[in-house]
mmCIF file of C-alpha atoms and ligand atoms in Angstrom:
data_model
loop_
_atom_site.group_PDB
_atom_site.id
_atom_site.type_symbol
_atom_site.label_atom_id
_atom_site.label_comp_id
_atom_site.label_asym_id
_atom_site.label_seq_id
_atom_site.Cartn_x
_atom_site.Cartn_y
_atom_site.Cartn_z
ATOM 1 C CA UNK A 15 -40.203 -51.517 43.898
ATOM 2 C CA UNK A 16 -37.900 -52.324 40.993
ATOM 3 C CA UNK A 17 -34.486 -53.725 41.968
ATOM 4 C CA UNK A 18 -31.740 -51.720 40.330
ATOM 5 C CA UNK A 19 -28.215 -53.032 40.606
ATOM 6 C CA UNK A 20 -25.084 -50.976 41.144
ATOM 7 C CA UNK A 21 -22.059 -52.341 39.261
ATOM 8 C CA UNK A 22 -18.750 -50.771 40.347
ATOM 9 C CA UNK A 23 -16.241 -50.939 37.469
ATOM 10 C CA UNK A 24 -12.795 -51.859 38.768
ATOM 11 C CA UNK A 25 -11.030 -50.237 35.818
ATOM 12 C CA UNK A 26 -10.770 -47.188 38.083
ATOM 13 C CA UNK A 27 -9.607 -49.084 41.164
ATOM 14 C CA UNK A 28 -6.108 -48.862 42.602
ATOM 15 C CA UNK A 29 -4.541 -52.054 41.221
ATOM 16 C CA UNK A 30 -1.930 -52.047 43.971
ATOM 17 C CA UNK A 31 -4.741 -52.798 46.414
ATOM 18 C CA UNK A 32 -7.417 -54.182 44.159
ATOM 19 C CA UNK A 33 -8.852 -56.719 46.596
ATOM 20 C CA UNK A 34 -9.201 -54.050 49.250
ATOM 21 C CA UNK A 35 -10.982 -51.633 46.943
ATOM 22 C CA UNK A 36 -13.399 -54.364 45.862
ATOM 23 C CA UNK A 37 -14.153 -55.390 49.436
ATOM 24 C CA UNK A 38 -14.909 -51.775 50.339
ATOM 25 C CA UNK A 39 -17.336 -51.249 47.466
ATOM 26 C CA UNK A 40 -19.094 -54.555 48.153
ATOM 27 C CA UNK A 41 -19.453 -53.641 51.803
ATOM 28 C CA UNK A 42 -20.954 -50.314 50.752
ATOM 29 C CA UNK A 43 -23.627 -52.084 48.703
ATOM 30 C CA UNK A 44 -22.089 -52.693 45.271
ATOM 31 C CA UNK A 45 -24.077 -55.539 43.709
ATOM 32 C CA UNK A 46 -22.078 -56.638 40.671
ATOM 33 C CA UNK A 47 -18.345 -56.257 40.059
ATOM 34 C CA UNK A 48 -17.829 -54.960 36.515
ATOM 35 C CA UNK A 49 -14.556 -56.374 35.151
ATOM 36 C CA UNK A 50 -13.243 -54.711 31.964
ATOM 37 C CA UNK A 51 -10.886 -56.814 29.865
ATOM 38 C CA UNK A 52 -9.059 -54.706 27.220
ATOM 39 C CA UNK A 53 -6.445 -56.003 24.786
ATOM 40 C CA UNK A 54 -4.745 -53.059 23.022
ATOM 41 C CA UNK A 55 -6.371 -54.291 19.802
ATOM 42 C CA UNK A 56 -10.164 -54.086 19.948
ATOM 43 C CA UNK A 57 -9.616 -51.002 22.098
ATOM 44 C CA UNK A 58 -6.383 -49.095 22.547
ATOM 45 C CA UNK A 59 -6.071 -49.758 26.267
ATOM 46 C CA UNK A 60 -4.627 -52.783 28.033
ATOM 47 C CA UNK A 61 -5.994 -53.958 31.372
ATOM 48 C CA UNK A 62 -6.282 -57.331 33.091
ATOM 49 C CA UNK A 63 -7.564 -60.764 32.163
ATOM 50 C CA UNK A 64 -8.703 -64.198 33.364
ATOM 51 C CA UNK A 65 -5.767 -64.668 35.766
ATOM 52 C CA UNK A 66 -6.797 -61.623 37.771
ATOM 53 C CA UNK A 67 -10.359 -62.933 37.782
ATOM 54 C CA UNK A 68 -9.020 -66.228 39.110
ATOM 55 C CA UNK A 69 -7.115 -64.426 41.909
ATOM 56 C CA UNK A 70 -10.249 -62.593 42.983
ATOM 57 C CA UNK A 71 -12.222 -65.836 43.220
ATOM 58 C CA UNK A 72 -9.404 -67.712 44.976
ATOM 59 C CA UNK A 73 -9.170 -64.946 47.563
ATOM 60 C CA UNK A 74 -12.811 -64.953 48.498
ATOM 61 C CA UNK A 75 -14.623 -62.479 46.247
ATOM 62 C CA UNK A 76 -18.023 -64.144 45.972
ATOM 63 C CA UNK A 77 -20.108 -61.384 44.396
ATOM 64 C CA UNK A 78 -21.601 -61.532 40.927
ATOM 65 C CA UNK A 79 -18.931 -60.595 38.365
ATOM 66 C CA UNK A 80 -19.808 -59.258 34.915
ATOM 67 C CA UNK A 81 -16.801 -59.619 32.643
ATOM 68 C CA UNK A 82 -17.017 -57.011 29.883
ATOM 69 C CA UNK A 83 -14.641 -58.222 27.193
ATOM 70 C CA UNK A 84 -13.235 -55.582 24.849
ATOM 71 C CA UNK A 85 -10.859 -57.905 23.029
ATOM 72 C CA UNK A 86 -10.601 -59.465 19.604
ATOM 73 C CA UNK A 87 -10.732 -62.387 18.961
ATOM 74 C CA UNK A 88 -12.950 -63.097 21.926
ATOM 75 C CA UNK A 89 -13.844 -66.810 21.985
ATOM 76 C CA UNK A 90 -10.635 -68.046 23.632
ATOM 77 C CA UNK A 91 -11.071 -65.537 26.478
ATOM 78 C CA UNK A 92 -14.686 -66.568 26.958
ATOM 79 C CA UNK A 93 -13.603 -70.104 27.883
ATOM 80 C CA UNK A 94 -11.015 -68.818 30.372
ATOM 81 C CA UNK A 95 -13.419 -66.389 32.017
ATOM 82 C CA UNK A 96 -15.977 -69.158 32.434
ATOM 83 C CA UNK A 97 -13.318 -71.402 33.978
ATOM 84 C CA UNK A 98 -12.262 -68.736 36.469
ATOM 85 C CA UNK A 99 -15.708 -67.836 37.754
ATOM 86 C CA UNK A 100 -17.461 -65.174 35.671
ATOM 87 C CA UNK A 101 -21.218 -64.993 36.139
ATOM 88 C CA UNK A 102 -21.970 -62.750 33.182
ATOM 89 C CA UNK A 103 -19.793 -62.449 30.090
ATOM 90 C CA UNK A 104 -20.568 -59.420 27.951
ATOM 91 C CA UNK A 105 -19.082 -59.192 24.475
ATOM 92 C CA UNK A 106 -19.141 -56.754 21.560
ATOM 93 C CA UNK A 107 -20.766 -57.984 18.348
ATOM 94 C CA UNK A 108 -17.832 -56.791 16.225
ATOM 95 C CA UNK A 109 -15.268 -58.672 18.312
ATOM 96 C CA UNK A 110 -16.345 -62.011 16.876
ATOM 97 C CA UNK A 111 -17.056 -63.248 13.374
ATOM 98 C CA UNK A 112 -19.883 -65.536 14.524
ATOM 99 C CA UNK A 113 -21.755 -63.688 17.243
ATOM 100 C CA UNK A 114 -24.435 -66.312 17.662
ATOM 101 C CA UNK A 115 -21.826 -69.008 18.221
ATOM 102 C CA UNK A 116 -19.887 -66.928 20.777
ATOM 103 C CA UNK A 117 -23.066 -66.219 22.742
ATOM 104 C CA UNK A 118 -23.918 -69.909 22.671
ATOM 105 C CA UNK A 119 -20.493 -70.819 24.105
ATOM 106 C CA UNK A 120 -21.196 -68.516 27.056
ATOM 107 C CA UNK A 121 -24.637 -69.945 27.805
ATOM 108 C CA UNK A 122 -23.737 -73.572 27.135
ATOM 109 C CA UNK A 123 -21.170 -73.325 29.928
ATOM 110 C CA UNK A 124 -23.647 -72.007 32.467
ATOM 111 C CA UNK A 125 -22.841 -68.297 32.252
ATOM 112 C CA UNK A 126 -25.208 -65.454 31.461
ATOM 113 C CA UNK A 127 -24.564 -63.846 28.095
ATOM 114 C CA UNK A 128 -24.412 -60.103 27.554
ATOM 115 C CA UNK A 129 -24.104 -58.006 24.422
ATOM 116 C CA UNK A 130 -22.440 -54.582 24.512
ATOM 117 C CA UNK A 131 -23.538 -51.878 22.084
ATOM 118 C CA UNK A 132 -21.154 -49.110 21.057
ATOM 119 C CA UNK A 133 -22.396 -45.506 20.798
ATOM 120 C CA UNK A 134 -22.469 -45.376 16.979
ATOM 121 C CA UNK A 135 -23.860 -48.869 16.554
ATOM 122 C CA UNK A 136 -27.396 -49.403 15.297
ATOM 123 C CA UNK A 137 -29.790 -51.819 16.932
ATOM 124 C CA UNK A 138 -31.116 -53.862 14.022
ATOM 125 C CA UNK A 139 -29.105 -56.977 14.783
ATOM 126 C CA UNK A 140 -30.614 -57.224 18.259
ATOM 127 C CA UNK A 141 -33.849 -58.819 17.069
ATOM 128 C CA UNK A 142 -31.885 -61.832 15.811
ATOM 129 C CA UNK A 143 -30.166 -62.517 19.127
ATOM 130 C CA UNK A 144 -32.794 -61.606 21.732
ATOM 131 C CA UNK A 145 -33.309 -65.310 22.476
ATOM 132 C CA UNK A 146 -29.571 -65.792 23.105
ATOM 133 C CA UNK A 147 -28.840 -63.018 25.613
ATOM 134 C CA UNK A 148 -29.478 -62.219 29.269
ATOM 135 C CA UNK A 149 -28.132 -58.656 29.301
ATOM 136 C CA UNK A 150 -27.703 -55.650 27.011
ATOM 137 C CA UNK A 151 -24.909 -53.248 27.967
ATOM 138 C CA UNK A 152 -25.333 -49.849 26.353
ATOM 139 C CA UNK A 153 -22.055 -47.965 26.067
ATOM 140 C CA UNK A 154 -22.471 -44.282 26.903
ATOM 141 C CA UNK A 155 -18.821 -43.606 26.042
ATOM 142 C CA UNK A 156 -16.603 -45.146 23.388
ATOM 143 C CA UNK A 157 -15.078 -48.192 25.046
ATOM 144 C CA UNK A 158 -11.465 -48.127 26.218
ATOM 145 C CA UNK A 159 -11.073 -45.698 29.087
ATOM 146 C CA UNK A 160 -12.644 -44.574 32.329
ATOM 147 C CA UNK A 161 -13.342 -40.922 33.207
ATOM 148 C CA UNK A 162 -14.799 -40.030 29.806
ATOM 149 C CA UNK A 163 -17.824 -37.783 29.324
ATOM 150 C CA UNK A 164 -21.285 -39.396 29.246
ATOM 151 C CA UNK A 165 -22.755 -39.115 25.732
ATOM 152 C CA UNK A 166 -26.215 -37.636 26.299
ATOM 153 C CA UNK A 167 -27.401 -38.628 22.822
ATOM 154 C CA UNK A 168 -27.479 -42.225 24.092
ATOM 155 C CA UNK A 169 -30.537 -41.545 26.266
ATOM 156 C CA UNK A 170 -33.100 -41.991 23.457
ATOM 157 C CA UNK A 171 -31.227 -45.110 22.391
ATOM 158 C CA UNK A 172 -31.512 -46.568 25.897
ATOM 159 C CA UNK A 173 -35.260 -45.841 25.836
ATOM 160 C CA UNK A 174 -35.558 -47.588 22.482
ATOM 161 C CA UNK A 175 -33.827 -50.671 23.829
ATOM 162 C CA UNK A 176 -36.046 -50.634 26.926
ATOM 163 C CA UNK A 177 -39.137 -50.795 24.742
ATOM 164 C CA UNK A 178 -37.587 -53.442 22.479
ATOM 165 C CA UNK A 179 -37.108 -55.627 25.573
ATOM 166 C CA UNK A 180 -40.575 -54.884 26.948
ATOM 167 C CA UNK A 181 -42.251 -55.666 23.633
ATOM 168 C CA UNK A 182 -40.346 -58.905 23.130
ATOM 169 C CA UNK A 183 -40.803 -62.419 24.459
ATOM 170 C CA UNK A 184 -37.618 -61.923 26.469
ATOM 171 C CA UNK A 185 -38.673 -59.434 29.114
ATOM 172 C CA UNK A 186 -36.109 -60.712 31.620
ATOM 173 C CA UNK A 187 -33.170 -59.343 29.647
ATOM 174 C CA UNK A 188 -31.334 -56.898 31.917
ATOM 175 C CA UNK A 189 -30.597 -53.416 30.613
ATOM 176 C CA UNK A 190 -27.230 -52.121 31.755
ATOM 177 C CA UNK A 191 -25.501 -48.791 31.050
ATOM 178 C CA UNK A 192 -21.728 -48.214 31.103
ATOM 179 C CA UNK A 193 -19.531 -45.143 30.724
ATOM 180 C CA UNK A 194 -19.212 -41.684 32.197
ATOM 181 C CA UNK A 195 -22.013 -42.164 34.712
ATOM 182 C CA UNK A 196 -22.014 -39.691 37.604
ATOM 183 C CA UNK A 197 -24.438 -39.251 40.483
ATOM 184 C CA UNK A 198 -26.318 -36.597 38.507
ATOM 185 C CA UNK A 199 -27.251 -39.141 35.792
ATOM 186 C CA UNK A 200 -28.826 -41.713 38.112
ATOM 187 C CA UNK A 201 -32.311 -40.165 38.309
ATOM 188 C CA UNK A 202 -32.780 -40.101 34.563
ATOM 189 C CA UNK A 203 -31.373 -43.572 34.047
ATOM 190 C CA UNK A 204 -33.688 -45.047 36.658
ATOM 191 C CA UNK A 205 -36.612 -43.166 35.126
ATOM 192 C CA UNK A 206 -36.031 -44.602 31.661
ATOM 193 C CA UNK A 207 -35.887 -48.129 32.983
ATOM 194 C CA UNK A 208 -32.275 -49.166 33.370
ATOM 195 C CA UNK A 209 -31.657 -52.289 35.523
ATOM 196 C CA UNK A 210 -27.892 -52.018 36.093
ATOM 197 C CA UNK A 211 -25.786 -48.887 36.480
ATOM 198 C CA UNK A 212 -22.035 -49.311 35.948
ATOM 199 C CA UNK A 213 -19.831 -46.743 37.665
ATOM 200 C CA UNK A 214 -16.061 -46.619 37.673
ATOM 201 C CA UNK A 215 -14.332 -43.370 38.540
ATOM 202 C CA UNK A 216 -17.376 -42.004 40.395
ATOM 203 C CA UNK A 217 -16.735 -44.729 42.990
ATOM 204 C CA UNK A 218 -13.078 -45.760 42.899
ATOM 205 C CA UNK A 219 -11.493 -42.350 42.392
ATOM 206 C CA UNK A 220 -13.109 -41.050 45.588
ATOM 207 C CA UNK A 221 -11.256 -41.042 48.888
ATOM 208 C CA UNK A 222 -13.740 -43.163 50.817
ATOM 209 C CA UNK A 223 -14.873 -45.973 48.522
ATOM 210 C CA UNK A 224 -17.107 -47.576 51.153
ATOM 211 C CA UNK A 225 -18.981 -44.372 52.019
ATOM 212 C CA UNK A 226 -19.222 -43.271 48.374
ATOM 213 C CA UNK A 227 -20.746 -46.607 47.351
ATOM 214 C CA UNK A 228 -23.136 -46.424 50.279
ATOM 215 C CA UNK A 229 -24.300 -42.927 49.288
ATOM 216 C CA UNK A 230 -24.770 -43.867 45.642
ATOM 217 C CA UNK A 231 -26.689 -46.996 46.600
ATOM 218 C CA UNK A 232 -28.978 -44.910 48.804
ATOM 219 C CA UNK A 233 -29.696 -42.530 45.917
ATOM 220 C CA UNK A 234 -30.406 -45.503 43.658
ATOM 221 C CA UNK A 235 -32.828 -47.078 46.103
ATOM 222 C CA UNK A 236 -34.648 -43.781 46.665
ATOM 223 C CA UNK A 237 -35.183 -43.177 42.965
ATOM 224 C CA UNK A 238 -36.229 -46.747 42.332
ATOM 225 C CA UNK A 239 -39.112 -46.220 44.782
ATOM 226 C CA UNK A 240 -40.463 -43.438 42.599
ATOM 227 C CA UNK A 241 -40.191 -44.939 39.122
HETATM 228 C C1 LIG B 5 -15.120 -48.146 29.431
HETATM 229 C C2 LIG B 5 -15.418 -49.249 30.435
HETATM 230 C C3 LIG B 5 -16.173 -48.800 31.626
HETATM 231 C C4 LIG B 5 -15.391 -47.839 32.515
HETATM 232 C C5 LIG B 5 -16.354 -46.895 33.140
HETATM 233 O O1 LIG B 5 -14.683 -48.706 28.251
HETATM 234 O O2 LIG B 5 -16.167 -50.270 29.802
HETATM 235 O O3 LIG B 5 -16.647 -49.879 32.402
HETATM 236 O O4 LIG B 5 -14.696 -48.493 33.524
HETATM 237 O O5 LIG B 5 -15.643 -45.969 33.876
HETATM 238 P P1 LIG B 5 -16.278 -44.538 34.185
HETATM 239 O O6 LIG B 5 -17.501 -44.809 35.013
HETATM 240 O O7 LIG B 5 -15.217 -43.805 34.898
HETATM 241 O O8 LIG B 5 -16.632 -43.947 32.856
HETATM 242 ZN ZN1 LIG B 6 -17.176 -51.792 30.951
#
């Protein structure tokens, strides 16, 4: 059975009780905390940064954290996120002038490096960085906000990336999908070979975060038995 990870995105959490919301989703089976940094420049929204990451670590959040940085310039933030306990750092290729160098900073400091791909972005550049990444995050909405509609046209693109990974020398690269994902999308995403499913509002905007996470995790596990 393939292990598929559930990554709750805290962009949709209640920031007044962030720690609580995170504990509930982890207890319900969330595998990776997805941590969206936005800067009101690369994207038009403004969220949280390394200091919040530091608070989570200092207060006992031990889970894997994938920091998805939607900020420009990005290198300075990479160093801070490493310092404060990120496990994965996922960046956008157009948020840095020297992508290869930024990815190298992440890996050289013991973090896993991820690359995020925007909906309208083509995939050609991927072949030149496959040896420098551990994760590909396919955006199924335009980055910046939660509760947007999943762009169905991204499904063939996800399949393309799956086969790029499988036909490369870097088969361990994780394929992650982020944006607009609801329960109804899980079956298809599992079927086409996604490794990580990011979900924000579908988890944190529900009344019972623990039970919702538990249900979604159950669905995930059931589908992963079949595909
Ligand atoms: C969007 C963010 C996502 C967002 C997903 O730019 O990168 O991680 O939190 O939220 P939902 O699942 O509500 O689309
Ligand atoms: Zn994200």
